[in-house]
XYZ file of C-alpha atoms in Angstrom:
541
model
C 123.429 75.364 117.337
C 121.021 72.193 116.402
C 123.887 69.779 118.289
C 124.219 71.695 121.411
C 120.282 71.491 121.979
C 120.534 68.131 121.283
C 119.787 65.793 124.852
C 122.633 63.367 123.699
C 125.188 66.017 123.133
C 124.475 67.632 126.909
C 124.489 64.705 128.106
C 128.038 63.839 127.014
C 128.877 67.231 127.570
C 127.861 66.928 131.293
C 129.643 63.245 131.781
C 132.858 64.684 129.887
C 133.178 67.931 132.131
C 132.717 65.714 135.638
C 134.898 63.292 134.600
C 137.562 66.018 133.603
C 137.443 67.567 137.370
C 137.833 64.752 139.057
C 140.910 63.323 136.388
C 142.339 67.041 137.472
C 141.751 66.864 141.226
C 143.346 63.360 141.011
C 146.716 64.567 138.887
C 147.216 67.661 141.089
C 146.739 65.375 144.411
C 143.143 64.473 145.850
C 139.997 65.295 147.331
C 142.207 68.877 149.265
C 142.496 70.853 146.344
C 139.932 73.824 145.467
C 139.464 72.308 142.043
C 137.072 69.752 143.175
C 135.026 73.049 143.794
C 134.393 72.820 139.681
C 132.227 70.111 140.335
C 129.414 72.492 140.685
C 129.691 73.571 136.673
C 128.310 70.563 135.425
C 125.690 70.276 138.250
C 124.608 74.085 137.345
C 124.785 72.895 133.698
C 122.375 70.188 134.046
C 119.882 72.201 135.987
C 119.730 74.132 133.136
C 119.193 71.605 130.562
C 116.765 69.766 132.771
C 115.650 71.619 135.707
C 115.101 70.000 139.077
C 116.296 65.757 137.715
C 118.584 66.623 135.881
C 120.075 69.192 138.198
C 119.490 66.673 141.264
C 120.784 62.929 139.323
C 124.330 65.113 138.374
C 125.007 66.204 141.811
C 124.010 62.635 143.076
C 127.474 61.621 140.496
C 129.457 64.052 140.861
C 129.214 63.067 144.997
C 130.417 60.005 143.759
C 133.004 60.650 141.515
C 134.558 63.193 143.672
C 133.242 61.390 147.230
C 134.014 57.702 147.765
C 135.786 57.535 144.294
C 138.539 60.282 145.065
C 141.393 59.806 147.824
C 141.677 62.457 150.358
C 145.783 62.601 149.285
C 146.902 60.464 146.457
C 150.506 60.543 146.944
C 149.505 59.054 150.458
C 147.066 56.884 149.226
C 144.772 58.264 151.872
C 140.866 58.024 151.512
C 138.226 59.975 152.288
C 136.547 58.851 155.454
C 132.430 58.109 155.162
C 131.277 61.033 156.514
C 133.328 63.389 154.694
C 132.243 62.241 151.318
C 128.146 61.847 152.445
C 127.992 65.054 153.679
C 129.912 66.769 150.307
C 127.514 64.366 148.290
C 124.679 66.091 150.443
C 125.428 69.661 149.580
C 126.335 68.604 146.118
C 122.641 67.424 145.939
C 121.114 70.310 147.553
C 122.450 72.719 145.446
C 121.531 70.731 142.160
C 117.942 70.691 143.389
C 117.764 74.165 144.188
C 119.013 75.323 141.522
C 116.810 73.049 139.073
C 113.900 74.173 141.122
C 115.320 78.180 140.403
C 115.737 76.906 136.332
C 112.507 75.199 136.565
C 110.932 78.334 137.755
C 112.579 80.683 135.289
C 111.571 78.738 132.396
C 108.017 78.356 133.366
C 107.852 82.475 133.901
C 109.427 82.806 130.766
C 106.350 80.134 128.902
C 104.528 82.105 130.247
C 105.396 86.048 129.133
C 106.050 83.918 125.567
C 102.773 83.171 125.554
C 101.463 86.423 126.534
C 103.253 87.891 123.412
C 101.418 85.403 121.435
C 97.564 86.825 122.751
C 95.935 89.911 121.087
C 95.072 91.435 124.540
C 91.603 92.689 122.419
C 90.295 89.754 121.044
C 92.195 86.896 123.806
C 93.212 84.863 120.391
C 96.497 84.143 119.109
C 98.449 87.199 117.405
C 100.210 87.303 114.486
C 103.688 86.261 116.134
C 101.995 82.526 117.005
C 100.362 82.866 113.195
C 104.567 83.126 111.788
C 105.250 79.627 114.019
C 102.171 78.096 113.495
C 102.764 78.215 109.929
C 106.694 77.305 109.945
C 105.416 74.427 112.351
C 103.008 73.497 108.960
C 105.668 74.264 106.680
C 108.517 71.802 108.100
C 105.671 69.462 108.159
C 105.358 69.998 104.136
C 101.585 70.304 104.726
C 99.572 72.259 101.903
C 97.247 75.253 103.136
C 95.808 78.763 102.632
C 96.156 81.849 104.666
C 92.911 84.437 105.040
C 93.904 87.786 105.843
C 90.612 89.488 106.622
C 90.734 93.087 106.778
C 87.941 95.115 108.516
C 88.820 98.361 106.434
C 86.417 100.979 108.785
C 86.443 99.186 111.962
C 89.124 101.737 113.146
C 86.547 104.564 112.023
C 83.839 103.343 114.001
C 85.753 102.827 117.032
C 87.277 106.705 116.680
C 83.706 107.827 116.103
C 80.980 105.962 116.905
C 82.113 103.250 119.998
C 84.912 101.219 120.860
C 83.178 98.414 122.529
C 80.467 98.250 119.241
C 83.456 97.427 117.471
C 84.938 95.437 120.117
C 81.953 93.392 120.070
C 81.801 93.127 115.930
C 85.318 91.944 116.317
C 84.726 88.957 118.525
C 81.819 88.144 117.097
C 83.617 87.607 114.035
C 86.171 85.455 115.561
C 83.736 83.288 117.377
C 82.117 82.510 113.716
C 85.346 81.970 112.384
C 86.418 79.436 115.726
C 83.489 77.691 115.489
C 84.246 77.131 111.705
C 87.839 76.388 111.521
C 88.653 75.834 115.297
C 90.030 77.987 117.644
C 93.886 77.324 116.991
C 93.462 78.151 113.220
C 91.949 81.875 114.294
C 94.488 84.567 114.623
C 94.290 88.544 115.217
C 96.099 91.768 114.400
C 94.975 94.614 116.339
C 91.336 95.519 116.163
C 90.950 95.728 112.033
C 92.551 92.326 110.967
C 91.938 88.499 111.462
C 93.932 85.938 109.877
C 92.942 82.091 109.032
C 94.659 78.997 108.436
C 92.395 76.831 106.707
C 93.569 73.388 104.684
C 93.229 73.973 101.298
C 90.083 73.009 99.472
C 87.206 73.833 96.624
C 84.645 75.183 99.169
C 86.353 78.131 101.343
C 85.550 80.420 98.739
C 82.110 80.131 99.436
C 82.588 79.504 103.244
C 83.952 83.476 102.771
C 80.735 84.541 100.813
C 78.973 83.296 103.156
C 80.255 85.015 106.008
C 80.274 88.184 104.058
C 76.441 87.790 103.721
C 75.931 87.210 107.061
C 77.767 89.902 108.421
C 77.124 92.493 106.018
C 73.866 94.301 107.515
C 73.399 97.382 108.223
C 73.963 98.357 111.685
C 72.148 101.269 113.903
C 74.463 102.496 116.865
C 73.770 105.946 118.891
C 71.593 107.016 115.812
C 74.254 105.971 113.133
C 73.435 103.493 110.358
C 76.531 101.576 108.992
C 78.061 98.533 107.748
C 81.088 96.833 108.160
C 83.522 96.393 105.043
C 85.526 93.271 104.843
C 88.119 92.906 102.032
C 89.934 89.204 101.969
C 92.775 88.149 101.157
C 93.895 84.561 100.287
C 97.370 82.535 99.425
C 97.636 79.126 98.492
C 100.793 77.823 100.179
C 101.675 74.885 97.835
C 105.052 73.628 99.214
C 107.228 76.482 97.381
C 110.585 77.621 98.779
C 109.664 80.525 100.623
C 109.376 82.032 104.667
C 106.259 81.787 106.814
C 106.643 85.779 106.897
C 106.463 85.986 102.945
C 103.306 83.710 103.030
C 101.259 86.158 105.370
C 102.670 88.944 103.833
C 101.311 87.378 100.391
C 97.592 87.003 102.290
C 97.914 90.429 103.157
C 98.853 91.763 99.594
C 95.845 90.006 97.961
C 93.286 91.743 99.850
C 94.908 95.119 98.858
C 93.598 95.032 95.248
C 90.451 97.220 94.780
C 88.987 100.143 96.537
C 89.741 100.625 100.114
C 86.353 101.505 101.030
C 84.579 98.106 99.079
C 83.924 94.181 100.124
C 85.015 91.529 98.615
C 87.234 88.606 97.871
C 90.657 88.624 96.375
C 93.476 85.851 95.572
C 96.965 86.192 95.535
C 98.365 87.943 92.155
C 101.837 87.507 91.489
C 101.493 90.798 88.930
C 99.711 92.485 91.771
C 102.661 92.048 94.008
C 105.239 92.964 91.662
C 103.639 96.123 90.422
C 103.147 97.043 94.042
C 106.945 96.111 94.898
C 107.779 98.521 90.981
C 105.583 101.291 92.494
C 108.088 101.425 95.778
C 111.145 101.366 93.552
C 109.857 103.771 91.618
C 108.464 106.129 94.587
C 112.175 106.198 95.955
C 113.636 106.648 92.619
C 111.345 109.363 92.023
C 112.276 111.479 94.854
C 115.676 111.107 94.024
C 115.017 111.865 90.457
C 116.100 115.967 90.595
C 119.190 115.690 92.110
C 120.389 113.029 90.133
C 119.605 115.244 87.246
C 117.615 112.741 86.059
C 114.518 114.654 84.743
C 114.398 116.900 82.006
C 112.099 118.496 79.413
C 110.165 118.134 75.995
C 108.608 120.904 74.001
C 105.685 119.617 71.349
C 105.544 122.240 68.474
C 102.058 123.695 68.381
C 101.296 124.794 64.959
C 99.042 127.901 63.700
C 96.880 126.266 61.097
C 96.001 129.860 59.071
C 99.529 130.785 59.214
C 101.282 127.476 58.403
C 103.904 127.983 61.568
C 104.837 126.985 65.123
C 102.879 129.323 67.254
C 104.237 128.035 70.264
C 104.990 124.389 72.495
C 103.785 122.323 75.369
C 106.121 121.882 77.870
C 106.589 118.205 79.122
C 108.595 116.165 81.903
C 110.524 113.003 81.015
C 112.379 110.917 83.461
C 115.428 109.138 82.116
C 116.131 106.473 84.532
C 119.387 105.553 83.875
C 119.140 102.146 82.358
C 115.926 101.033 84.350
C 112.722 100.048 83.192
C 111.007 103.205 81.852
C 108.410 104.920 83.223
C 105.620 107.216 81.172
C 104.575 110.682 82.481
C 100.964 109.433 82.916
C 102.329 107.218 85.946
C 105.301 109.618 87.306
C 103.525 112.364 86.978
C 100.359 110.418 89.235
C 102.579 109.210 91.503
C 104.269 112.162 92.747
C 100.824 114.030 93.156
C 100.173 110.835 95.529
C 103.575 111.422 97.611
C 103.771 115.051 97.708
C 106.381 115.437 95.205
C 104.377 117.263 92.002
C 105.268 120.754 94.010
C 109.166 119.844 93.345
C 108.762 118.302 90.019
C 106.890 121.574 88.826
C 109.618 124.061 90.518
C 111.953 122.204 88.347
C 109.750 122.609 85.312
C 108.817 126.435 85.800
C 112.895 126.949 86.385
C 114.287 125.515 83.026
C 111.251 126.458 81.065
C 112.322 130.191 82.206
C 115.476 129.282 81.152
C 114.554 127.994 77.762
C 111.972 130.710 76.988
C 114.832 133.494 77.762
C 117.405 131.682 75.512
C 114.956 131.232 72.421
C 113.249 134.834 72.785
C 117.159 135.756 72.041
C 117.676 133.247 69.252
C 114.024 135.197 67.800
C 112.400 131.670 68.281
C 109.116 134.157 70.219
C 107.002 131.447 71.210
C 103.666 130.446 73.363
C 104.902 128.400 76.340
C 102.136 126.050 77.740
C 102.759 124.741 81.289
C 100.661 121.857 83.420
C 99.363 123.013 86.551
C 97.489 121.448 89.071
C 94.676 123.288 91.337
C 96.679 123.160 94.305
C 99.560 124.241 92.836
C 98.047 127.468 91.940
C 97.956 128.331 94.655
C 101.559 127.192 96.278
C 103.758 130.563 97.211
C 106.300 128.976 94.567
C 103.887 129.622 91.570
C 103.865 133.039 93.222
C 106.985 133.773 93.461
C 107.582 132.669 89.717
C 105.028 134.991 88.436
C 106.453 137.878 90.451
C 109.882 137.173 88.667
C 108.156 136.096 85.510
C 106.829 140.079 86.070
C 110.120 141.695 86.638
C 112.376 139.975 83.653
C 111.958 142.256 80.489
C 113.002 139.572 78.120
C 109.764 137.806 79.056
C 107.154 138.286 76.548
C 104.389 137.695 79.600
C 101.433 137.510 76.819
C 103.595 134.300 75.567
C 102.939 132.329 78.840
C 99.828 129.952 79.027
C 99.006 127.629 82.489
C 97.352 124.914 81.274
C 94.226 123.733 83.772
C 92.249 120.644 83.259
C 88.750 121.387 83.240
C 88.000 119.124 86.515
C 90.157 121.805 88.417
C 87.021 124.660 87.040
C 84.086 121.600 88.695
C 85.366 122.314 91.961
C 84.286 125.862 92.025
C 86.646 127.264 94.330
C 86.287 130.822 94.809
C 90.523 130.691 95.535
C 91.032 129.239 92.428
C 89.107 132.059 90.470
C 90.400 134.904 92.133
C 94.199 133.040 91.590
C 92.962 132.939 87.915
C 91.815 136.636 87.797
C 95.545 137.614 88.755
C 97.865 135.748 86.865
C 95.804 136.607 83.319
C 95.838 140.244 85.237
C 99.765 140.242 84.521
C 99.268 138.996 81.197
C 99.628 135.245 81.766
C 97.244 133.182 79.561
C 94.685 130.522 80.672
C 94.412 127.362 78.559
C 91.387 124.934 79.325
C 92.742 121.184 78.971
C 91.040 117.929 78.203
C 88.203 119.792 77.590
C 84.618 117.906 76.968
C 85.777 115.263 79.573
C 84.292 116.894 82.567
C 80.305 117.082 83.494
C 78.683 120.132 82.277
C 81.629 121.615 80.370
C 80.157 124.405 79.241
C 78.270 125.852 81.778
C 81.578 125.267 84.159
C 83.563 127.172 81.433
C 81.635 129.704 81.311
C 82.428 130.910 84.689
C 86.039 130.989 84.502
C 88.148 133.529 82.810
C 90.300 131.949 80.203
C 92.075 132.409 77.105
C 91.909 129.416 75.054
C 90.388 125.852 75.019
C 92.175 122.385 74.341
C 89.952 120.177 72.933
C 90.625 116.263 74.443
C 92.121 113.796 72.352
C 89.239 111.547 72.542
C 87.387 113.266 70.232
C 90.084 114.285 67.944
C 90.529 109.945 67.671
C 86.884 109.738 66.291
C 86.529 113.138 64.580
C 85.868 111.148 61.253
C 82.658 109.903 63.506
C 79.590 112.727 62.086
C 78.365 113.201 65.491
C 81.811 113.270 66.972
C 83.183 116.010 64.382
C 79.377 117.836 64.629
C 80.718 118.118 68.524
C 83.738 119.697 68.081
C 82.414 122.166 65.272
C 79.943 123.349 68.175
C 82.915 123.716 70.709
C 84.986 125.368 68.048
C 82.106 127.762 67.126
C 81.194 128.201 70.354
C 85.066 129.538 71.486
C 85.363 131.623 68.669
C 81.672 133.380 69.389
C 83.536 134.569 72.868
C 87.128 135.346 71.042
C 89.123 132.452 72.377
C 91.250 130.277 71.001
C 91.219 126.464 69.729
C 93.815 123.649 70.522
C 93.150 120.396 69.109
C 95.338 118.012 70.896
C 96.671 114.383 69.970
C 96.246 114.779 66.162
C 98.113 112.140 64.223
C 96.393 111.679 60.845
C 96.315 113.838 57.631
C 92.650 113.432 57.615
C 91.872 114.547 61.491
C 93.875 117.523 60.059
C 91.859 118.108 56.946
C 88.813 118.028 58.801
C 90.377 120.322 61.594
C 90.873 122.772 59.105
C 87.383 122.931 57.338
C 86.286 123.632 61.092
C 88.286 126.589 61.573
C 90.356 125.069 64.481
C 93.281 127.545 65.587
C 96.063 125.128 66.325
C 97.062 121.802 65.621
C 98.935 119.558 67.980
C 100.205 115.983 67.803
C 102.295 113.580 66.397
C 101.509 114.330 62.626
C 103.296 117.171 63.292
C 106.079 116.136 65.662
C 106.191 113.805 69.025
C 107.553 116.385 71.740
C 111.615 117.054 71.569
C 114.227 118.109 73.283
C 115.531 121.617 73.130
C 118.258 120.692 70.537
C 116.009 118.720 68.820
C 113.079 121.487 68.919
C 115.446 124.138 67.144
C 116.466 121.979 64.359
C 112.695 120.818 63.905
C 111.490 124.923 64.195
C 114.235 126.071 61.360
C 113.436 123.379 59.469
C 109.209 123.732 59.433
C 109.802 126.973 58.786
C 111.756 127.254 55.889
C 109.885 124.394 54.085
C 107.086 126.407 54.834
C 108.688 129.974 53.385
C 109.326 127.825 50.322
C 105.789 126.827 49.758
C 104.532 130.658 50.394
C 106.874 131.518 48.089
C 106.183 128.877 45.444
């Protein structure tokens, strides 16, 4: 493709193709035959390549070659008389003109709709389709630079609710600072929330950027509305690496991504950033594909009754066995499917096989306490509903062995929905377990307002129990639970002494990995016969 563009290759192209037609009007017997009429390819050609000369200096040749050059009959020996050939060398050269004029025109229509796709109608600077060139244009050169992505994170908000042409104006301005900074052709715009810099690399832009933040980070007063405008920037060092103008904005863009959305400030390029952002894609899509590859499955932790010395009941968890792939903990699975809508499936798939399970151990005589995560919203999902209802209607359900487990930042919200959802299920028998409790603001007073059955006491304070204030804190949650009949969980216990000390404080149930990390259902049976004949052996000794 590089040697046809190439002037020297058209141009022996061109002299090649002439000199072909008139070798084959020659052979076949002069100046008569219809195939001088292939003349006109070359001359069409060059028009092309070079408009109105180059379009006009071929036909001027190819008058020659086929005019005064050519006999009129070769087997004769017969040539063309003068005003035949002038008058073909004539036409030759009007239509070379013409139709250099017609490419000449074409192309310069064309410049110009290519450089209308290269202005952000909004701001009249270049867009980001000139910012990809102008960089490869850099690139080839092997120049060294960095790339500002700028990204006005509420400008979109203030032009949906306060006024456009305020934030019209906020934008320009902006771009005129940055112009008269780093000159107009290093300024470039994406729509009305992003500018983009090419600056040559150097100690001081970081504080050029400060700088600009300062200025332009004043409150505002428009139509009775006091803002400010939040500007998060992004920056990439292009050092010469092996890489595409597209990947180098792209990497500008990323930067300015870390931190809150709603914040200002000033971010470089983090290759750990980028690839944690590029894992949390793989992941997402891997995630939602999780079920039906039968991917997921579940983990009961033994909760033991500390007066009675046995397994009382278990936590249900989800695992995610990814097949070979880098694993992933529930703490970030679980997160990320609350953030792309998928929690409502995962816990469907939970509340289905934990039914399952609970059915199949009831008739094994393993009658246990089955603890279930649920989110606010998904109390109140028709699914939940429609579990409890058949929950309600098996008769190998023990319902008084169910507990939904609610973190106590669902309580802070104080939804009236929430309560009366509460209210029903322990209506039907279904328990209500606090979680993380003591991590929320005000715990007690928000407990007290919700019905509930029992209270899990965080593992941060189990990890310091041995602490005397720490331990005198749990003692007054423990005494204060019992006081109103409900039950203790302490959560996350993994020493002999946390135990110990659990025990002198009357706490109702011990969970953790002194005990046993969660299993799987095989593994859980095994570990239940096992715990409790080593503990029939003790009573008995």
């Amino acid at each position: 493709a590089a040697l046809f563009y190439s002037n020297t290759f058209r141009g022996l192209l061109i002299v090649t193709m002439m000199i072909s037609v008139v070798l084959l009007a020659y052979f076949t017997g002069g100046a008569t035959k219809s195939y001088t009429h292939l003349i006109y390819i070359p001359i069409l050609l060059s028009a092309y390549f070079w408009t109105i000369k180059g379009g006009t200096i071929a036909a001027l040749l190819s008058g020659v070659l086929i005019g005064p050059l050519l006999p009129l009959n070769v087997a004769e020996g017969i040539m063309q008389t003068e005003g035949n050939w002038i008058i073909r060398l004539v036409v030759l050269t009007i239509v070379g003109f013409v139709a250099g004029g017609m490419f000449h025109k074409v192309n310069k229509l064309n410049e110009q709709a290519k450089e209308r796709d290269y202005i952000n109608p909004l701001t009249g600077t270049y867009n980001t389709n000139k910012l990809v060139n102008h960089l490869e244009e850099r690139m080839n050169k092997g120049e060294t630079f960095a790339v500002f992505s700028i990204k006005l994170t509420n400008i979109e908000q203030i032009i949906r609710y306060i006024e456009q042409e305020f934030a019209k104006d906020i934008l320009n301005k902006l771009v005129n600072e940055f112009s008269n900074i780093y000159g107009k052709d290093s300024v470039f715009t994406s729509g009305s929330d992003e500018i983009n810099l090419v600056v040559q690399s150097s100690c001081g832009y970081i504080d050029e950027c400060k700088s600009i933040i300062e200025r332009n980070s004043t409150a505002f007063n428009v139509n009775q509305f006091t803002f400010r405008i939040f500007m998060k920037i992004g920056i990439y060092e292009y050092c010469g690496t092996d890489e595409t103008p597209v990947s180098v904005y792209n990497k500008a863009r990323i930067a300015y991504e870390q931190g809150e959305r709603q914040e200002t400030g000033i971010y470089l390029y983090d290759e750990e950033f980028d690839l944690s952002r590029k894992e949390f894609l793989e992941i997402s899509g891997s995630l939602l594909e999780s079920i039906n590859n039968n991917e997921l499955y579940l983990v009961y932790q033994p909760k033991i009754n500390v007066a009675e010395n046995r397994i009382s009941g278990v936590e249900v968890l989800t695992r995610w066995d990814r097949k070979g792939k880098k694993p992933v903990g529930p703490d970030v699975f679980i997160n990320l499917a609350e953030d792309i809508g998928f929690i409502n499936e995962i816990s469907k798939f939970v509340l289905k096989n934990s039914f399952y399970q609970m059915t199949d151990w009831n008739k094994k005589g393993m009658v246990l306490d089955f603890s279930i995560n649920f989110t606010a919203n998904e109390l109140l999902e028709n699914y939940v509903v429609e579990w409890e209802r058949k929950v309600m209607a098996d008769e190998n359900i023990i319902k008084s062995k169910l507990e939904i487990e609610i973190t106590e930042r669902v309580l802070s919200r104080n939804d009236d929905k929430i309560k009366k959802r509460i209210d029903e299920l322990r209506a039907n028998g279904i328990k209500i377990s606090i979680d993380d409790f003591g991590t929320g603001v005000n715990s007690f007073f928000r407990v007290a307002q919700f019905p509930y059955d029992q209270i899990k006491i965080d593992k941060y304070f189990i990890n310091y129990i041995e602490v005397f204030e720490i331990r005198e804190m749990v003692k007054t949650i423990i005494d204060y639970a019992h006081k109103f009949n409900k039950e203790i969980v302490a959560e996350g216990v993994e020493t002999e002494a946390q135990l110990n000390i659990l025990r002198e404080l009357n706490c109702d149930i011990i969970q953790g990995y002194y005990y046993s990390k969660p299993l799987r259902a095989d593994e859980f049976e095994k570990y239940y016969l096992n715990f409790h004949e080593e503990s029939d052996k003790r009573y008995r000794s």
